[in-house]
Amino acid sequence: MKYKISLFLLLIFVLNSCQGEDEKRRAAYEKEAKKKEVIFNNINKGWVFIDEPINEVSEQNAAVWTEWRDFLKEIGEKPRKTIGAFQKKSAAIARKALLLNNNIPGQFNQPQIKSRISILITKIKMMDLFIHLNQIPDEKVIFLIGEINKELVSLERQMDKVVEKAKIPKEEGEADFLRMLDTTRAIPNSAPPLDQNLPKVE
């Protein structure tokens, strides 16, 4: 009889402890769900990219430079509903950004444009990395969206500068002067090499 009572009490104790564990798990799950909801809301609010060209040059580029047009279209489409949708969109933006190095129009195929594209790609990759972490640092993602927007403006302004600079007429002889400064076009030294066997005058 004593054996049955102690077995019964042990069974009740085990059932109570299981219920306590379930309640703890449920509370932890609810806490995690609320945290994810806050992160989602913050990213959803901060996900604002400058997807419209800021000047005429950038607008013209969108018409002829396919990669630029596709990139602007990609950042203009805002994901909805889940953090997973934002993660997919971030990965798609990163892929489109990498393609900006392809088929750069001739007049913009210059170091100052390429360097700005590289910086833009780096910041987009950082955003993509942060948004795919298990514990998403939403403040960093939002900060990087702002940085990406700054780099977009910088790139578009540089494009405008390149076009404006090309409109300035060159002075007479300036093209020849610039060619003379180019060391790759320098005239090679045509003097014969000195014979090492000749006696030296001291």
XYZ file of N, CA and C in Angstrom:
606
model
N 0.820 -1.190 0.000
C 0.000 0.000 0.000
C 0.871 1.265 0.000
N 1.881 1.251 0.877
C 2.782 2.401 0.936
C 3.486 2.588 -0.405
N 3.804 1.477 -1.037
C 4.485 1.503 -2.327
C 3.603 2.208 -3.367
N 2.288 1.920 -3.389
C 1.361 2.510 -4.340
C 1.203 4.013 -4.094
N 1.140 4.405 -2.820
C 0.979 5.836 -2.489
C 2.210 6.624 -2.936
N 3.394 6.096 -2.649
C 4.613 6.811 -3.055
C 4.733 6.863 -4.583
N 4.315 5.807 -5.285
C 4.328 5.805 -6.745
C 3.344 6.851 -7.284
N 2.188 6.944 -6.667
C 1.164 7.918 -7.060
C 1.680 9.347 -6.859
N 2.305 9.611 -5.706
C 2.854 10.939 -5.414
C 3.976 11.297 -6.401
N 4.804 10.307 -6.725
C 5.882 10.533 -7.694
C 5.312 10.887 -9.062
N 4.242 10.201 -9.454
C 3.604 10.458 -10.739
C 3.030 11.876 -10.787
N 2.385 12.300 -9.710
C 1.829 13.665 -9.630
C 2.961 14.702 -9.718
N 4.068 14.434 -9.023
C 5.215 15.355 -9.037
C 5.782 15.495 -10.461
N 5.921 14.366 -11.163
C 6.452 14.373 -12.534
C 5.515 15.149 -13.451
N 4.214 14.942 -13.331
C 3.242 15.660 -14.178
C 3.287 17.162 -13.913
N 3.409 17.559 -12.654
C 3.492 18.990 -12.311
C 4.755 19.627 -12.881
N 5.869 18.907 -12.789
C 7.117 19.468 -13.309
C 7.057 19.597 -14.835
N 6.394 18.649 -15.520
C 6.240 18.737 -16.984
C 5.395 19.946 -17.354
N 4.333 20.186 -16.586
C 3.491 21.362 -16.865
C 4.277 22.650 -16.671
N 5.119 22.680 -15.645
C 5.955 23.858 -15.395
C 6.914 24.115 -16.558
N 7.502 23.028 -17.094
C 8.417 23.143 -18.235
C 7.664 23.657 -19.466
N 6.456 23.155 -19.692
C 5.655 23.597 -20.838
C 5.337 25.090 -20.736
N 4.996 25.538 -19.532
C 4.696 26.961 -19.336
C 5.933 27.822 -19.579
N 7.090 27.355 -19.130
C 8.337 28.088 -19.361
C 8.637 28.186 -20.853
N 8.448 27.040 -21.556
C 8.694 27.028 -23.004
C 7.736 27.977 -23.725
N 6.470 27.937 -23.330
C 5.465 28.806 -23.948
C 5.804 30.273 -23.709
N 6.238 30.610 -22.509
C 6.602 31.998 -22.186
C 7.821 32.433 -23.000
N 8.809 31.540 -23.118
C 10.014 31.861 -23.905
C 9.657 32.040 -25.376
N 8.750 31.198 -25.885
C 8.327 31.287 -27.286
C 7.609 32.612 -27.542
N 6.708 32.978 -26.611
C 5.969 34.248 -26.759
C 6.917 35.439 -26.715
N 7.894 35.377 -25.831
C 8.879 36.456 -25.717
C 9.680 36.595 -27.018
N 10.102 35.443 -27.569
C 10.859 35.435 -28.833
C 10.002 35.955 -29.986
N 8.731 35.575 -29.998
C 7.816 36.028 -31.062
C 7.628 37.540 -31.007
N 7.499 38.091 -29.784
C 7.350 39.552 -29.630
C 8.615 40.274 -30.087
N 9.767 39.694 -29.748
C 11.048 40.288 -30.140
C 11.165 40.326 -31.667
N 10.800 39.207 -32.325
C 10.853 39.145 -33.786
C 9.880 40.133 -34.420
N 8.737 40.305 -33.800
C 7.740 41.253 -34.320
C 8.268 42.688 -34.245
N 8.937 43.015 -33.142
C 9.529 44.356 -32.998
C 10.600 44.572 -34.062
N 11.463 43.558 -34.274
C 12.518 43.653 -35.293
C 11.895 43.833 -36.669
N 10.866 43.034 -36.970
C 10.182 43.146 -38.259
C 9.606 44.548 -38.451
N 8.917 45.062 -37.433
C 8.313 46.400 -37.537
C 9.364 47.482 -37.743
N 10.489 47.371 -37.033
C 11.565 48.363 -37.193
C 12.141 48.334 -38.610
N 12.423 47.113 -39.104
C 12.985 46.996 -40.455
C 11.956 47.451 -41.494
N 10.704 47.087 -41.289
C 9.643 47.477 -42.216
C 9.534 49.002 -42.311
N 9.653 49.668 -41.161
C 9.587 51.140 -41.128
C 10.817 51.772 -41.781
N 11.993 51.186 -41.532
C 13.244 51.770 -42.017
C 13.620 51.389 -43.436
N 12.879 50.462 -44.052
C 13.204 49.968 -45.399
C 12.736 50.965 -46.455
N 13.462 52.047 -46.598
C 13.119 53.077 -47.582
C 14.379 53.408 -48.371
N 14.388 53.001 -49.638
C 15.525 53.267 -50.512
C 15.177 54.382 -51.498
N 16.208 55.116 -51.914
C 16.025 56.137 -52.951
C 16.098 55.402 -54.285
N 14.923 55.022 -54.800
C 14.890 54.219 -56.025
C 14.625 55.052 -57.280
N 14.344 56.333 -57.096
C 14.127 57.222 -58.239
C 15.428 57.956 -58.551
N 15.775 58.088 -59.842
C 16.980 58.855 -60.181
C 16.876 60.284 -59.648
N 17.979 60.810 -59.086
C 17.933 62.145 -58.482
C 18.292 63.244 -59.469
N 18.796 62.862 -60.652
C 19.128 63.880 -61.650
C 18.876 63.317 -63.053
N 18.964 64.195 -64.023
C 18.657 63.825 -65.405
C 19.629 62.774 -65.940
N 20.895 62.888 -65.560
C 21.917 61.949 -66.031
C 21.582 60.533 -65.574
N 21.223 60.395 -64.299
C 20.879 59.086 -63.758
C 19.640 58.518 -64.444
N 18.709 59.396 -64.748
C 17.484 58.979 -65.438
C 17.805 58.474 -66.846
N 18.687 59.189 -67.530
C 19.101 58.760 -68.871
C 19.849 57.435 -68.804
N 20.652 57.269 -67.771
C 21.381 56.004 -67.595
C 20.420 54.839 -67.412
N 19.332 55.074 -66.680
C 18.351 54.012 -66.454
C 17.755 53.542 -67.777
N 17.711 54.441 -68.767
C 17.154 54.067 -70.070
C 18.124 53.209 -70.882
N 19.436 53.444 -70.724
C 20.410 52.733 -71.580
C 21.241 51.683 -70.840
N 21.395 51.805 -69.544
C 22.232 50.890 -68.757
C 21.312 49.913 -68.033
N 21.162 48.726 -68.594
C 20.204 47.729 -68.098
C 20.438 47.378 -66.634
N 21.702 47.183 -66.252
C 22.012 46.783 -64.863
C 21.591 47.866 -63.869
N 21.782 49.125 -64.232
C 21.388 50.244 -63.362
C 19.865 50.281 -63.216
N 19.169 50.122 -64.350
C 17.699 50.140 -64.335
C 17.161 48.997 -63.482
N 17.727 47.780 -63.657
C 17.277 46.614 -62.883
C 17.548 46.797 -61.389
N 18.698 47.400 -61.067
C 19.044 47.638 -59.663
C 18.046 48.600 -59.018
N 17.753 49.714 -59.705
C 16.801 50.692 -59.161
C 15.411 50.070 -58.989
N 15.038 49.224 -59.940
C 13.726 48.552 -59.847
C 13.700 47.622 -58.639
N 14.805 46.891 -58.435
C 14.879 45.927 -57.324
C 14.770 46.628 -55.972
N 15.479 47.739 -55.796
C 15.413 48.417 -54.486
C 14.088 49.150 -54.303
N 13.370 49.382 -55.400
C 12.079 50.075 -55.310
C 10.943 49.189 -54.846
N 11.113 47.884 -54.971
C 10.062 46.947 -54.560
C 10.248 46.575 -53.093
N 9.276 46.977 -52.266
C 9.395 46.709 -50.827
C 8.729 45.383 -50.477
N 9.436 44.512 -49.745
C 8.833 43.240 -49.335
C 7.736 43.455 -48.285
N 6.918 42.451 -48.100
C 5.811 42.540 -47.146
C 5.764 41.314 -46.238
N 5.042 41.414 -45.195
C 4.585 40.333 -44.308
C 5.599 39.695 -43.375
N 6.732 39.182 -43.877
C 7.621 38.433 -42.975
C 9.060 38.921 -43.075
N 9.834 38.575 -42.079
C 11.263 38.903 -42.091
C 11.960 38.094 -43.179
N 11.444 36.913 -43.467
C 11.986 36.082 -44.547
C 11.886 36.781 -45.898
N 10.805 37.529 -46.113
C 10.636 38.282 -47.367
C 11.703 39.372 -47.472
N 12.016 40.009 -46.350
C 13.076 41.023 -46.340
C 14.441 40.382 -46.610
N 14.656 39.185 -46.068
C 15.921 38.486 -46.295
C 16.092 38.124 -47.774
N 15.004 37.652 -48.397
C 15.057 37.316 -49.827
C 15.315 38.563 -50.667
N 14.635 39.649 -50.318
C 14.799 40.897 -51.072
C 16.218 41.427 -50.919
N 16.764 41.332 -49.728
C 18.135 41.787 -49.485
C 19.123 41.001 -50.347
N 18.935 39.692 -50.433
C 19.812 38.847 -51.263
C 19.669 39.225 -52.739
N 18.438 39.510 -53.180
C 18.205 39.901 -54.580
C 18.867 41.239 -54.886
N 18.784 42.179 -53.940
C 19.421 43.492 -54.122
C 20.940 43.317 -54.228
N 21.500 42.450 -53.389
C 22.949 42.210 -53.423
C 23.379 41.634 -54.771
N 22.576 40.713 -55.323
C 22.894 40.138 -56.643
C 22.852 41.212 -57.736
N 21.824 42.058 -57.699
C 21.694 43.116 -58.718
C 22.823 44.147 -58.573
N 23.234 44.415 -57.340
C 24.313 45.384 -57.112
C 25.625 44.877 -57.715
N 25.902 43.587 -57.570
C 27.131 43.013 -58.132
C 27.176 43.173 -59.653
N 26.014 43.156 -60.285
C 25.949 43.278 -61.742
C 26.222 44.699 -62.232
N 26.225 45.679 -61.305
C 26.492 47.063 -61.710
C 27.896 47.224 -62.306
N 28.800 46.317 -61.985
C 30.146 46.385 -62.550
C 30.183 45.966 -64.020
N 29.094 45.374 -64.495
C 29.035 44.918 -65.887
C 28.469 46.006 -66.790
N 29.001 46.105 -67.965
C 28.462 46.978 -69.023
C 28.304 48.429 -68.593
N 29.243 48.952 -67.832
C 29.190 50.368 -67.445
C 29.330 51.193 -68.725
N 28.437 52.161 -68.956
C 28.554 52.985 -70.166
C 29.943 53.624 -70.263
N 30.447 53.730 -71.485
C 31.809 54.188 -71.742
C 32.225 55.441 -70.998
N 31.373 56.468 -71.014
C 31.776 57.725 -70.376
C 31.846 57.613 -68.857
N 31.196 56.589 -68.285
C 31.215 56.403 -66.830
C 32.180 55.303 -66.395
N 32.862 54.699 -67.336
C 33.805 53.636 -67.012
C 35.114 54.264 -66.537
N 35.034 54.922 -65.383
C 36.156 55.673 -64.819
C 36.370 55.264 -63.366
N 37.595 55.455 -62.855
C 37.887 55.026 -61.470
C 36.949 55.629 -60.428
N 36.598 56.928 -60.560
C 35.752 57.543 -59.525
C 34.342 56.944 -59.500
N 33.826 56.504 -60.651
C 32.509 55.852 -60.691
C 32.640 54.425 -60.163
N 33.675 53.710 -60.614
C 33.869 52.324 -60.182
C 34.072 52.222 -58.674
N 34.791 53.185 -58.090
C 35.028 53.140 -56.642
C 33.729 53.354 -55.876
N 32.866 54.234 -56.383
C 31.582 54.457 -55.712
C 30.680 53.235 -55.837
N 30.741 52.562 -56.975
C 29.971 51.320 -57.141
C 30.482 50.269 -56.158
N 31.800 50.179 -55.992
C 32.384 49.200 -55.052
C 31.941 49.469 -53.614
N 31.923 50.743 -53.226
C 31.488 51.099 -51.864
C 30.017 50.745 -51.683
N 29.209 51.040 -52.700
C 27.777 50.717 -52.655
C 27.582 49.210 -52.493
N 28.304 48.420 -53.268
C 28.204 46.954 -53.187
C 28.606 46.467 -51.801
N 29.671 47.027 -51.239
C 30.139 46.622 -49.905
C 29.066 46.864 -48.852
N 28.443 48.030 -48.899
C 27.413 48.352 -47.887
C 26.183 47.467 -48.052
N 25.835 47.159 -49.304
C 24.688 46.271 -49.545
C 25.004 44.861 -49.038
N 26.217 44.394 -49.260
C 26.608 43.064 -48.761
C 26.564 43.021 -47.232
N 26.990 44.113 -46.583
C 26.943 44.177 -45.118
C 25.496 44.090 -44.634
N 24.600 44.838 -45.287
C 23.183 44.791 -44.911
C 22.647 43.371 -45.076
N 23.001 42.739 -46.190
C 22.542 41.379 -46.465
C 23.066 40.408 -45.406
N 24.311 40.600 -44.990
C 24.894 39.748 -43.949
C 24.135 39.909 -42.623
N 23.912 41.160 -42.211
C 23.246 41.406 -40.921
C 21.811 40.893 -40.904
N 21.107 41.033 -42.029
C 19.693 40.640 -42.030
C 19.529 39.123 -42.040
N 20.610 38.398 -42.375
C 20.538 36.942 -42.378
C 21.064 36.298 -41.089
N 21.456 37.106 -40.112
C 21.900 36.538 -38.829
C 20.715 35.974 -38.057
N 20.971 35.027 -37.150
C 19.889 34.476 -36.331
C 19.286 35.550 -35.437
N 20.139 36.337 -34.800
C 19.678 37.471 -34.000
C 19.931 38.732 -34.834
N 18.911 39.201 -35.532
C 19.081 40.316 -36.472
C 19.268 41.625 -35.712
N 20.403 42.315 -35.934
C 20.589 43.639 -35.322
C 19.869 44.689 -36.181
N 18.580 44.904 -35.886
C 17.753 45.772 -36.737
C 18.291 47.196 -36.830
N 18.929 47.688 -35.755
C 19.474 49.056 -35.803
C 20.570 49.150 -36.862
N 21.398 48.109 -36.954
C 22.491 48.119 -37.939
C 21.939 48.028 -39.358
N 20.898 47.225 -39.549
C 20.284 47.089 -40.875
C 19.713 48.439 -41.313
N 19.006 49.116 -40.408
C 18.412 50.419 -40.733
C 19.503 51.451 -40.989
N 20.556 51.429 -40.181
C 21.684 52.342 -40.388
C 22.293 52.129 -41.773
N 22.483 50.859 -42.156
C 23.080 50.558 -43.463
C 22.170 50.967 -44.617
N 20.869 50.909 -44.432
C 19.953 51.383 -45.480
C 20.193 52.874 -45.716
N 20.365 53.626 -44.632
C 20.688 55.059 -44.759
C 22.018 55.278 -45.462
N 23.016 54.448 -45.119
C 24.339 54.547 -45.763
C 24.257 54.209 -47.251
N 23.454 53.199 -47.584
C 23.276 52.813 -48.992
C 22.652 53.974 -49.765
N 21.659 54.621 -49.159
C 21.034 55.781 -49.810
C 22.046 56.901 -50.056
N 22.929 57.139 -49.072
C 23.968 58.165 -49.247
C 24.897 57.803 -50.406
N 25.267 56.525 -50.496
C 26.154 56.087 -51.579
C 25.474 56.175 -52.940
N 24.172 55.914 -52.969
C 23.424 56.054 -54.223
C 23.446 57.501 -54.704
N 23.201 58.423 -53.775
C 23.217 59.855 -54.113
C 24.615 60.260 -54.576
N 25.636 59.795 -53.879
C 27.020 60.114 -54.235
C 27.353 59.611 -55.642
N 26.936 58.388 -55.950
C 27.189 57.805 -57.271
C 26.485 58.610 -58.363
N 25.231 58.955 -58.122
C 24.473 59.701 -59.131
C 25.034 61.111 -59.321
N 25.490 61.729 -58.251
C 26.117 63.059 -58.374
C 27.432 62.975 -59.139
N 28.187 61.902 -58.912
C 29.448 61.724 -59.634
C 29.184 61.525 -61.126
N 28.131 60.793 -61.460
C 27.750 60.629 -62.867
C 27.458 61.993 -63.492
N 26.749 62.814 -62.742
C 26.408 64.157 -63.222
C 27.674 64.988 -63.437
N 28.631 64.885 -62.503
C 29.899 65.631 -62.633
C 30.656 65.209 -63.888
N 30.672 63.900 -64.153
C 31.377 63.389 -65.333
C 30.777 63.983 -66.606
N 29.450 64.020 -66.662
C 28.778 64.574 -67.848
C 29.059 66.063 -67.974
N 28.993 66.795 -66.860
C 29.249 68.247 -66.900
C 30.691 68.535 -67.313
N 31.632 67.733 -66.806
C 33.043 67.932 -67.134
C 33.285 67.687 -68.626
N 32.572 66.706 -69.188
C 32.737 66.389 -70.609
C 32.220 67.520 -71.498
N 31.295 68.326 -70.972
C 30.727 69.436 -71.760
C 31.676 70.630 -71.852
N 32.635 70.718 -70.930
C 33.562 71.856 -70.927
C 34.491 71.728 -72.129
N 34.542 72.748 -72.995
C 35.410 72.649 -74.177
C 36.889 72.702 -73.774
N 37.680 71.909 -74.459
C 39.119 71.887 -74.187
C 39.786 73.054 -74.903
N 40.804 73.605 -74.274
C 41.560 74.698 -74.891
C 42.465 74.135 -75.985
N 42.928 75.018 -76.847
C 43.796 74.606 -77.941
C 45.098 74.036 -77.368
N 45.459 72.852 -77.778
C 46.693 72.217 -77.328
C 46.552 71.434 -76.029
N 45.390 71.510 -75.361
C 45.211 70.808 -74.082
C 45.273 69.292 -74.275
N 44.676 68.811 -75.348
C 44.687 67.368 -75.611
C 46.122 66.865 -75.799
N 46.946 67.652 -76.541
C 48.346 67.258 -76.745
C 49.106 67.260 -75.426
N 48.843 68.280 -74.600
C 49.509 68.386 -73.294
C 49.168 67.183 -72.422
N 47.889 66.793 -72.408
C 47.471 65.644 -71.597
C 48.105 64.356 -72.110
N 48.254 64.234 -73.424
C 48.910 63.056 -73.988
C 50.373 62.999 -73.574
N 51.030 64.168 -73.502
C 52.434 64.209 -73.098
C 52.598 63.791 -71.640
N 51.599 64.075 -70.815
C 51.656 63.688 -69.402
C 51.455 62.186 -69.209
N 50.854 61.542 -70.196
C 50.580 60.112 -70.109
C 51.880 59.333 -70.279
N 52.378 58.730 -69.217
C 53.674 58.025 -69.245
C 53.620 56.747 -70.071
N 52.441 56.207 -70.292
C 52.352 54.979 -71.083
C 52.612 55.264 -72.558
N 52.464 56.513 -72.951
C 52.694 56.882 -74.341
C 54.070 57.516 -74.544
N 54.889 57.524 -73.536
C 56.212 58.159 -73.620
C 57.079 57.462 -74.665
N 57.949 58.229 -75.279
C 58.858 57.687 -76.290
C 59.939 56.893 -75.564
N 60.136 55.643 -75.981
C 61.158 54.840 -75.295
C 62.552 55.392 -75.575
N 63.445 55.158 -74.657
C 64.831 55.621 -74.795
C 65.486 54.803 -75.903
N 65.878 55.471 -77.005
C 66.425 54.750 -78.153
C 67.951 54.745 -78.172
N 68.585 55.319 -77.172
C 70.058 55.331 -77.125
C 70.550 53.910 -76.886
N 71.661 53.509 -77.581
C 72.165 52.141 -77.388
C 72.699 51.978 -75.968
N 72.594 50.795 -75.424
C 73.100 50.560 -74.063
C 74.622 50.708 -74.041
N 75.108 51.149 -72.923
C 76.563 51.334 -72.775
C 77.259 49.978 -72.705
N 78.406 49.899 -73.402
C 79.179 48.659 -73.380
C 79.989 48.633 -72.081
N 79.764 47.599 -71.304
C 80.427 47.494 -69.996
C 81.940 47.228 -70.131
N 82.385 46.765 -71.274
C 83.789 46.411 -71.488
C 84.661 47.612 -71.858
N 84.067 48.712 -72.217
C 84.844 49.893 -72.613
C 85.569 50.444 -71.377
N 86.791 50.964 -71.600
C 87.515 51.529 -70.450
C 86.839 52.820 -69.996
N 86.861 53.062 -68.720
C 86.233 54.253 -68.144
C 87.284 55.344 -67.946
N 86.893 56.575 -68.207
C 87.796 57.703 -68.019
C 87.546 58.233 -66.620
N 88.666 58.375 -65.869
C 88.521 58.858 -64.492
C 89.189 60.183 -64.323
